[in-house]
Coordinates of C-alpha atoms and ligand atoms in Angstrom, one line a residue:
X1085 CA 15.6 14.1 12.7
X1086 CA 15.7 10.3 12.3
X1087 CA 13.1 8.6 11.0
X1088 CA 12.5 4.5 10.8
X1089 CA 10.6 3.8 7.8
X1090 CA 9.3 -0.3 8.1
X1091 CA 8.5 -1.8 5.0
X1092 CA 10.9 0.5 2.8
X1093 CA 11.7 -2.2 0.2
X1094 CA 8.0 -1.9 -0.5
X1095 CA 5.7 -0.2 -3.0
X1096 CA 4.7 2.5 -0.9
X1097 CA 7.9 2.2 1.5
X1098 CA 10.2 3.0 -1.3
X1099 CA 8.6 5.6 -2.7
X1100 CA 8.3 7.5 0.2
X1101 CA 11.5 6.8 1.4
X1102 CA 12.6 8.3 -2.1
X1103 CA 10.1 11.6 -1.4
X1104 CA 11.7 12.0 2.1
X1105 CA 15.0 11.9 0.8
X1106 CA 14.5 14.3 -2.1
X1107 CA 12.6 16.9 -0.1
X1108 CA 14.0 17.0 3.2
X1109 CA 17.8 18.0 3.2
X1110 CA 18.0 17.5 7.4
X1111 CA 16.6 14.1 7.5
X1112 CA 18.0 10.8 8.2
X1113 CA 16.4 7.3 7.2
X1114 CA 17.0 3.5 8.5
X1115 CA 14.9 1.3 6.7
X1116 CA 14.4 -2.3 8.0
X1117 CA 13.0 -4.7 5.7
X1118 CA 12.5 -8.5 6.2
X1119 CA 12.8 -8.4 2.1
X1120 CA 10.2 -10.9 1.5
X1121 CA 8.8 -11.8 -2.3
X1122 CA 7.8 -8.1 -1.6
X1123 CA 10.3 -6.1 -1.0
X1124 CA 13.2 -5.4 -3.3
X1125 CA 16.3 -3.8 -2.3
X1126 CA 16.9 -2.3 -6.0
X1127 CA 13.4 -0.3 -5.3
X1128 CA 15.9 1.8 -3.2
X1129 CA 19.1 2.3 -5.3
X1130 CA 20.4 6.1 -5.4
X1131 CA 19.8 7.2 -2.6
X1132 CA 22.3 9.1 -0.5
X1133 CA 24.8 6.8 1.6
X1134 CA 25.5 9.6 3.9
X1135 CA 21.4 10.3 5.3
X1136 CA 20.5 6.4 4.1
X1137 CA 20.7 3.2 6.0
X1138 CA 19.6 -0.1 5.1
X1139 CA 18.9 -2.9 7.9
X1140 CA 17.2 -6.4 6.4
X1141 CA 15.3 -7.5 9.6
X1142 CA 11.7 -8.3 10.6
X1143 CA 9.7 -6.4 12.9
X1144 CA 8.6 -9.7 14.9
X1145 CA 11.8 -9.3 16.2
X1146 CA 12.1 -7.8 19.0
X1147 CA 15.5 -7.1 20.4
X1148 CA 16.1 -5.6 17.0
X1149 CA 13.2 -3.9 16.7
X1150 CA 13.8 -2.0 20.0
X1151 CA 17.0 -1.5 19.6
X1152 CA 16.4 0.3 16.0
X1153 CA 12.9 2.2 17.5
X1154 CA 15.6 3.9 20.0
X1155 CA 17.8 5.2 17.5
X1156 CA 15.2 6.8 15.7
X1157 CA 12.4 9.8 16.6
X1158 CA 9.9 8.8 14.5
X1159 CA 8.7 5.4 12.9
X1160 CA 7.1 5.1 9.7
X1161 CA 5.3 1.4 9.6
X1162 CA 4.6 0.4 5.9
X1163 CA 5.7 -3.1 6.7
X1164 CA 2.6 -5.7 6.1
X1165 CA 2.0 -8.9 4.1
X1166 CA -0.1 -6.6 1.8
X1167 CA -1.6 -8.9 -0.5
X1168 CA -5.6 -10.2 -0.3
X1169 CA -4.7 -12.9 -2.8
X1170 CA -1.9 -14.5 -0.7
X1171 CA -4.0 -14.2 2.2
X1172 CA -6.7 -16.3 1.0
X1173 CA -4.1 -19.1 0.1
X1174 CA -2.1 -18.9 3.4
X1175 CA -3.3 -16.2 6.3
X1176 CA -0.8 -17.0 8.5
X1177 CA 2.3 -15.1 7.6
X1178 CA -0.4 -12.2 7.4
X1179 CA -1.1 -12.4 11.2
X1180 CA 2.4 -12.7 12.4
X1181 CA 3.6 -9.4 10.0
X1182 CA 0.4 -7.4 10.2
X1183 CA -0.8 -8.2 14.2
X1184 CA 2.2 -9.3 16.2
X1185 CA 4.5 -6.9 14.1
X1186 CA 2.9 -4.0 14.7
X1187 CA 2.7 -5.2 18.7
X1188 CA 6.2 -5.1 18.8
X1189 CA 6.7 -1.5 16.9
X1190 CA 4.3 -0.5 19.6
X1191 CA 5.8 -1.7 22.4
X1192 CA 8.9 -0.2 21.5
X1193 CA 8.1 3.0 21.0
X1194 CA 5.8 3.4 24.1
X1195 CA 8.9 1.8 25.8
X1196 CA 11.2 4.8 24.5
X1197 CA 8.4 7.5 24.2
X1198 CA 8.6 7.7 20.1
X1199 CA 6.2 8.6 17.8
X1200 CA 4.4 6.4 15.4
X1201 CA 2.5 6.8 12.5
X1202 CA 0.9 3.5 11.4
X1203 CA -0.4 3.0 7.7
X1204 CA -3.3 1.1 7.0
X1205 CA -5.9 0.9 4.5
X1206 CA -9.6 1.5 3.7
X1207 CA -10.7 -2.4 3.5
X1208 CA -10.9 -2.4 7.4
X1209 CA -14.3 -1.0 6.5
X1210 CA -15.6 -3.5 4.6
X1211 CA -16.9 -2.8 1.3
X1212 CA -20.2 -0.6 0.1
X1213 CA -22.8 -1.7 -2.6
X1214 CA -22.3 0.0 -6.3
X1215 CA -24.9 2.1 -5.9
X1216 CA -24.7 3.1 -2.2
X1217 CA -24.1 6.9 -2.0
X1218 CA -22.0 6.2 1.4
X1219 CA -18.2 6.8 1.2
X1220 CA -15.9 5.8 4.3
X1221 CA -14.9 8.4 7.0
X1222 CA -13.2 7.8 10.2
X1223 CA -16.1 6.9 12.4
X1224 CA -17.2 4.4 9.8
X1225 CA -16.9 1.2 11.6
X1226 CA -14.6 -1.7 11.0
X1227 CA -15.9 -4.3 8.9
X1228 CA -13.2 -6.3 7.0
X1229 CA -13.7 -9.1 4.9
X1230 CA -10.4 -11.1 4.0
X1231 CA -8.1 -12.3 5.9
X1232 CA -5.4 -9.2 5.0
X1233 CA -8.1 -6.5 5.6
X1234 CA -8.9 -8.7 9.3
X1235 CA -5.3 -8.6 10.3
X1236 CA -5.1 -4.8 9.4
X1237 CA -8.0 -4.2 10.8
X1238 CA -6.5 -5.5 14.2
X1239 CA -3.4 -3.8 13.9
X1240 CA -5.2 -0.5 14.0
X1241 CA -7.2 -1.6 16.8
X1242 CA -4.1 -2.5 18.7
X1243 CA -2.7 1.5 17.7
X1244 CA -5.7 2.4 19.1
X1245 CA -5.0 0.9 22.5
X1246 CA -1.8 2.0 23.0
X1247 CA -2.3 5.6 22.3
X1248 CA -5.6 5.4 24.9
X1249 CA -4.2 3.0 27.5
X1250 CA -0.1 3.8 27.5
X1251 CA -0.4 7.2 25.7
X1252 CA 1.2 6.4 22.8
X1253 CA 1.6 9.3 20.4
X1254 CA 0.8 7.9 17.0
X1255 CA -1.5 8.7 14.1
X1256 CA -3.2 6.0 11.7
X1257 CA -4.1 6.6 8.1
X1258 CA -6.7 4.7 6.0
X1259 CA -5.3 4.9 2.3
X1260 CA -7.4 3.8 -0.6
X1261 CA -5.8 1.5 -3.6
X1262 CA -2.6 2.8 -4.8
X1263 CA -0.7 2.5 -7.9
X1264 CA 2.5 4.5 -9.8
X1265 CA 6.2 2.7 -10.0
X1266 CA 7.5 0.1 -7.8
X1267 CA 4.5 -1.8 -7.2
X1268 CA 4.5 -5.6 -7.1
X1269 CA 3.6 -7.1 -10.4
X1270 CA 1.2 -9.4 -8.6
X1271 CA -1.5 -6.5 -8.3
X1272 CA -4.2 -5.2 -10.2
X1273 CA -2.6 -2.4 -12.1
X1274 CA 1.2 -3.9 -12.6
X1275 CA -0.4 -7.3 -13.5
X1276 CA -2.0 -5.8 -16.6
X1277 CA 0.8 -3.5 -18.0
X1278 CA 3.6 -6.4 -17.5
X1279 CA 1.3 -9.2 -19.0
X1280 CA 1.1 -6.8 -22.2
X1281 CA 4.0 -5.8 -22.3
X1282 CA 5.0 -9.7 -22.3
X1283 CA 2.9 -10.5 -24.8
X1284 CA 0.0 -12.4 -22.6
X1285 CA -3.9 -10.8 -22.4
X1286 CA -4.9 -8.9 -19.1
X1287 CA -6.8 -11.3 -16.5
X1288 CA -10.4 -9.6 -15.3
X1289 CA -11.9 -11.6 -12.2
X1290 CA -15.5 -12.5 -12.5
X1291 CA -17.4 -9.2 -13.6
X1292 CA -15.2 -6.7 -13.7
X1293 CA -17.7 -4.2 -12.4
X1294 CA -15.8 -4.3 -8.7
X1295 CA -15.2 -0.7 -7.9
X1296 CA -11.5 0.5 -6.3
X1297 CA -10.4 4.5 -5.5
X1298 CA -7.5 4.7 -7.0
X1299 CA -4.7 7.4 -5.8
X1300 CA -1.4 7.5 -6.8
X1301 CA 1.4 6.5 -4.5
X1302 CA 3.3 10.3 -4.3
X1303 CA -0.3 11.7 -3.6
X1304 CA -0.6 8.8 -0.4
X1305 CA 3.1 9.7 0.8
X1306 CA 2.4 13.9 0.8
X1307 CA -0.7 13.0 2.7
X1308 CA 1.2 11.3 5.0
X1309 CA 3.5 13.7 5.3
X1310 CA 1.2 15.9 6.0
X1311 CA 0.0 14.0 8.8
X1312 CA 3.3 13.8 10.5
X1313 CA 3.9 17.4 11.0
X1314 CA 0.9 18.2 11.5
X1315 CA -1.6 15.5 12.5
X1316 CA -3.6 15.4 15.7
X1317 CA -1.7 12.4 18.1
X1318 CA -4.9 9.7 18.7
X1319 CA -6.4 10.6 15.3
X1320 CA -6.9 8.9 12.0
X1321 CA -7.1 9.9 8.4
X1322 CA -8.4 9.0 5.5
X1323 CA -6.8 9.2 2.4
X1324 CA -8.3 8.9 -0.8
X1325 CA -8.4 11.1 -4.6
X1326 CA -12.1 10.6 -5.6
X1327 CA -10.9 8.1 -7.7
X1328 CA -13.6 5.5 -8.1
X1329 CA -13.4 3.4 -11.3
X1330 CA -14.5 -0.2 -12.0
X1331 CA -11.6 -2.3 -12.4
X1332 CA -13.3 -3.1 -16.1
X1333 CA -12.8 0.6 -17.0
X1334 CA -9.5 0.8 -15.2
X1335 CA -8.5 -2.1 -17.7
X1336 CA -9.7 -0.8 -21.1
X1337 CA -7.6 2.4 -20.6
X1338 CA -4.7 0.5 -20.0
X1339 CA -5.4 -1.3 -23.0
X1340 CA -6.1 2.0 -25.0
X1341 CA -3.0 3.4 -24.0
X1342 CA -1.2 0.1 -25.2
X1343 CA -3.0 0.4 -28.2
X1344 CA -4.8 -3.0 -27.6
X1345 CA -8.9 -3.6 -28.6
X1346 CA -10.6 -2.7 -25.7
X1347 CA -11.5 -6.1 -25.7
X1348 CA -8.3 -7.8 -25.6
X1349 CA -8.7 -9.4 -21.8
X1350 CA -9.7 -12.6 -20.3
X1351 CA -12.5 -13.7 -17.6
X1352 CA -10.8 -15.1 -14.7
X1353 CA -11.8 -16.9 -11.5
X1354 CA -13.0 -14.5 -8.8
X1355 CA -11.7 -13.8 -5.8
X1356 CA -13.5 -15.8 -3.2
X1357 CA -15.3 -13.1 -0.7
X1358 CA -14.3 -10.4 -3.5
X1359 CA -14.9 -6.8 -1.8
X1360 CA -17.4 -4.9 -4.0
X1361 CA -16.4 -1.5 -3.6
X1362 CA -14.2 0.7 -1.9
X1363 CA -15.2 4.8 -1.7
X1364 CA -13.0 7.3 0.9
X1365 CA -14.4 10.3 2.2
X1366 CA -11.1 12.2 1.9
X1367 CA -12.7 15.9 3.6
X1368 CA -10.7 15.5 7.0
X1369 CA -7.4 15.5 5.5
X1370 CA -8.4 17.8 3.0
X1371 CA -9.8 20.6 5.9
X1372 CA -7.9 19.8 8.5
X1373 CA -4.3 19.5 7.0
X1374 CA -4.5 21.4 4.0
X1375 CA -3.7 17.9 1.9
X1376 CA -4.7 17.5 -1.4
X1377 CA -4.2 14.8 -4.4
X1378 CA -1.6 16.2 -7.6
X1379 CA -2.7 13.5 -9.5
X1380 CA -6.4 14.1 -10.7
X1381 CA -6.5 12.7 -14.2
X1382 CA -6.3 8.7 -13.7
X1383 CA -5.0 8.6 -17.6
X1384 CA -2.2 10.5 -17.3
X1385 CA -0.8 8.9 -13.9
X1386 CA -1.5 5.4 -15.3
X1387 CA 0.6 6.6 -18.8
X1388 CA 3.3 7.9 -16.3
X1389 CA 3.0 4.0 -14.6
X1390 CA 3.0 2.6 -18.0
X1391 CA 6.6 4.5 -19.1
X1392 CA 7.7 2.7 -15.7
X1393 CA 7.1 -0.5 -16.3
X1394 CA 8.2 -0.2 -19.8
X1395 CA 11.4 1.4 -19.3
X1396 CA 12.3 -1.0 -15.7
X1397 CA 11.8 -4.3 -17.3
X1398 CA 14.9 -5.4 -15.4
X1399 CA 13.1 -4.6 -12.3
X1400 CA 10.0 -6.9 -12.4
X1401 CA 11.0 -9.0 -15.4
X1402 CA 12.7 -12.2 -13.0
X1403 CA 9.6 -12.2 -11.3
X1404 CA 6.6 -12.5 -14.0
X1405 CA 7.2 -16.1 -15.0
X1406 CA 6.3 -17.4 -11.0
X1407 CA 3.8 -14.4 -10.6
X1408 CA 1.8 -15.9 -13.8
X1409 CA 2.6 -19.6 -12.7
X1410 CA 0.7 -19.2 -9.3
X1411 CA -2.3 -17.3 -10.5
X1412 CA -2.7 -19.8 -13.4
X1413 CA -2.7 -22.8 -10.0
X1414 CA -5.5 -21.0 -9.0
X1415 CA -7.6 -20.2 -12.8
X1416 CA -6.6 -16.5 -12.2
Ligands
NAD106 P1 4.3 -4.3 -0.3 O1 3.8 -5.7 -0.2 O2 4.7 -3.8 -1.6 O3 5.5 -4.0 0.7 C1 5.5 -4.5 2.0 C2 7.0 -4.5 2.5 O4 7.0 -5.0 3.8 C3 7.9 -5.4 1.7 O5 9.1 -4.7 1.3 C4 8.2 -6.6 2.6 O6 9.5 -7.2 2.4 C5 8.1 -5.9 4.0 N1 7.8 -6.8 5.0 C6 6.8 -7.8 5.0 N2 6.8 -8.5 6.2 C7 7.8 -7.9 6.9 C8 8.3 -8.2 8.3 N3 7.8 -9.2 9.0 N4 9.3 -7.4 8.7 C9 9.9 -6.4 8.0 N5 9.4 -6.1 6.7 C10 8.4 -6.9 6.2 O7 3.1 -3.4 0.3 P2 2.6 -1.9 -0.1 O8 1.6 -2.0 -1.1 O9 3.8 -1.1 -0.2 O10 1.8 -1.6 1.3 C11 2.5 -0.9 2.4 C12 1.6 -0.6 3.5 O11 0.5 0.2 3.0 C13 0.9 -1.8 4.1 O12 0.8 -1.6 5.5 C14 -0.5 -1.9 3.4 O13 -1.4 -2.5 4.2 C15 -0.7 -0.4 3.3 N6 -1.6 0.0 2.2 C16 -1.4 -0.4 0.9 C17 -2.3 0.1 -0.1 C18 -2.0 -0.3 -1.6 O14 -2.9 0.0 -2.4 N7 -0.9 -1.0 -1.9 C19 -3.3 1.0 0.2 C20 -3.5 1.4 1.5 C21 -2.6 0.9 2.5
DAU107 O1 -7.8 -0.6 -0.9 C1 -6.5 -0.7 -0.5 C2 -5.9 -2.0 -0.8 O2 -5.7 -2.1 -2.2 C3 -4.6 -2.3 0.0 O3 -4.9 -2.4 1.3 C4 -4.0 -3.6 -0.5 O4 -2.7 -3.8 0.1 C5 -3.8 -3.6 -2.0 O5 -3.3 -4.8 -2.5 C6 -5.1 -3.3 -2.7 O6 -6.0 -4.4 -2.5 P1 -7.0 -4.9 -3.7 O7 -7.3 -6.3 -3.4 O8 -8.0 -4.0 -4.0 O9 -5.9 -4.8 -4.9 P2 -5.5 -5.8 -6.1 O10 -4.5 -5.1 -6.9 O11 -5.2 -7.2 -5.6 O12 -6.8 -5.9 -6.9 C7 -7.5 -4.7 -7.3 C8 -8.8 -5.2 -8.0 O13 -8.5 -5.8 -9.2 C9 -9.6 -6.2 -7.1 O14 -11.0 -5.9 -7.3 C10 -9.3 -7.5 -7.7 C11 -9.1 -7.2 -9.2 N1 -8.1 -8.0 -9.9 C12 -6.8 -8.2 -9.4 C13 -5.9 -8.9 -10.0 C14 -4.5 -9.1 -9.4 C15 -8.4 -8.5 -11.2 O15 -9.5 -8.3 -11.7 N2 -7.4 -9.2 -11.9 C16 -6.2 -9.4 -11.4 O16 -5.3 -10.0 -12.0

């Protein structure tokens, strides 16, 4: 079996490249990766040379894009402009990647009869009020609110067409917020360990009482495992741990756990349009494909994220001087 993971230079990407490799002897991987400030090769070192292939490329490209899709038997598409921050500053590199990128993964695999499964995320639904019982499911409709979640949003739509109007086998799953190693210290979570461990206080926008459900990024990848041997073709899952925390909370654990005052932090601008709360409905995956979440204490995955990011400061330490020295531009 060959599978085409997109995006594997990625947070999620690598990681589950990593999983597939580790747990499945018979497999083969190709990875194509435009390796943009997002993606970093070295998120992929050690893996076996003989089952592992690395192809820097974009998925706007077409020739190459078909040409990998018929190598393959199954594609994996992680590959996005993932980032609601950078789309808010400049969309546009979000609706080539996320909208005309995914068009081309689908027309190559309806064109050599491949199956897809397409990751996505639960901001296509918009967001929920703090003290709406409502969580997302997969008839919630689409909603989105930035300029990322808009062009995800699309991109599923367009999976949807494909599998209805060519007959396209391919599954789409909904994830909620992710953390663990490897992520990008421009997020949330990274952003907070790294500027302590650097010495600089943790930056809160506006309130801090924005709610995300966090799952950890081995729990996301099983699920989608899951859903590839097993998943219905045409349907789509949501994936999500019960996780709900305010990113206030989120923060004065991290600083507990650095053994920082609770209230070592500082108010920043908010995000213009800022979602206020994110909630999956996880029962689907959880019936349907027997999927459930390892990680159910949030402390004890954010200390395992925490080791990370102590013990790889070679990995993400290049990158935090320009990281800081954008959101600064901007008062973040
Ligand atoms: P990421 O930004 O860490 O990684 C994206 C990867 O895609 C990078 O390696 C980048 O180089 C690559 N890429 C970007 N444009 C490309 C192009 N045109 N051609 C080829 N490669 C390209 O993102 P992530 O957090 O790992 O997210 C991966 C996927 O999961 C995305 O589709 C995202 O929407 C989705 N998702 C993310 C989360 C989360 O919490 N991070 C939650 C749910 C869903
Ligand atoms: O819900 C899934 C989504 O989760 C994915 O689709 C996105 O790819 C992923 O980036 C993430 O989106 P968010 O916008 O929720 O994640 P981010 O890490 O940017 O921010 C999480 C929350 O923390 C959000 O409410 C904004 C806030 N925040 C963020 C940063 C970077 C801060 O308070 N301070 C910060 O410095």
């Amino acid at each position: 079996m060959k599978i085409l993971v997109t995006g594997g230079a990625g947070f999620i990407g690598s990681n589950f490249v990593h999983l597939l490799l580790n747990e499945q002897p018979d497999l083969e991987v190709t990875v194509i990766d435009k390796l943009t400030y997002a993606g970093n090769k070295a998120s992929l070192d050690g893996l076996p040379n003989n089952r592992f292939k690395f192809v820097q490329g974009d998925i706007c490209d077409e020739k190459l894009i078909d040409q990998l899709v018929a190598e393959s038997d199954v594609v994996v598409h992680f590959a996005a402009e993932s980032h609601n921050d950078n789309s808010l500053r400049e969309p546009w590199p979000f609706v080539e990647t996320n909208v005309v990128g995914t068009y081309r993964i689908l027309e190559a695999v309806r064109a050599h009869d491949k199956r897809l499964h397409h990751i996505s995320t639960d901001e296509v639904f918009g967001d929920l009020e703090l003290d709406d019982p409502a969580k997302f499911n997969d008839k919630t409709a689409y909603n989105p609110s930035s300029p990322y979640s808009a062009t995800k949003a699309g991109s599923d739509l367009l999976v949807r067409a494909w599998v209805r109007s060519f007959g396209v086998k391919a599954t789409i799953s909904n994830c909620s917020n992710n953390y663990g190693p490897y992520q990008h210290i421009e997020k949330f979570i990274p952003r907070q360990i790294t500027n302590i461990l650097s010495g600089q206080k943790p930056k809160l926008y506006g309130s801090g009482q924005n709610i995300r459900d966090w799952i950890h990024v081995n729990d996301h990848n099983v699920a989608v495992l899951k859903v590839l041997e097993s998943g219905r073709i045409g349907e789509t899952y949501l994936i999500g741990a019960n996780g709900e925390k305010s990113n206030k909370e989120v923060l004065e654990t991290i600083l507990e756990l650095m053994g920082k005052p609770k209230d070592w932090f500082e108010a920043v601008n908010d995000r213009p349009g800022h979602d206020m709360r994110y909630a999956i409905d996880p029962s689907k995956i959880e019936r349907e494909l027997g999927w459930k979440p390892g990680y159910t204490d949030i402390e004890q995955g954010l200390k395992q994220t925490i080791d990370w990011y102590t013990n790889h400061k070679e990995w993400w330490q290049p990158l935090k001087d320009a990281v800081e020295a954008a959101y600064k531009k901007k008062g973040q």
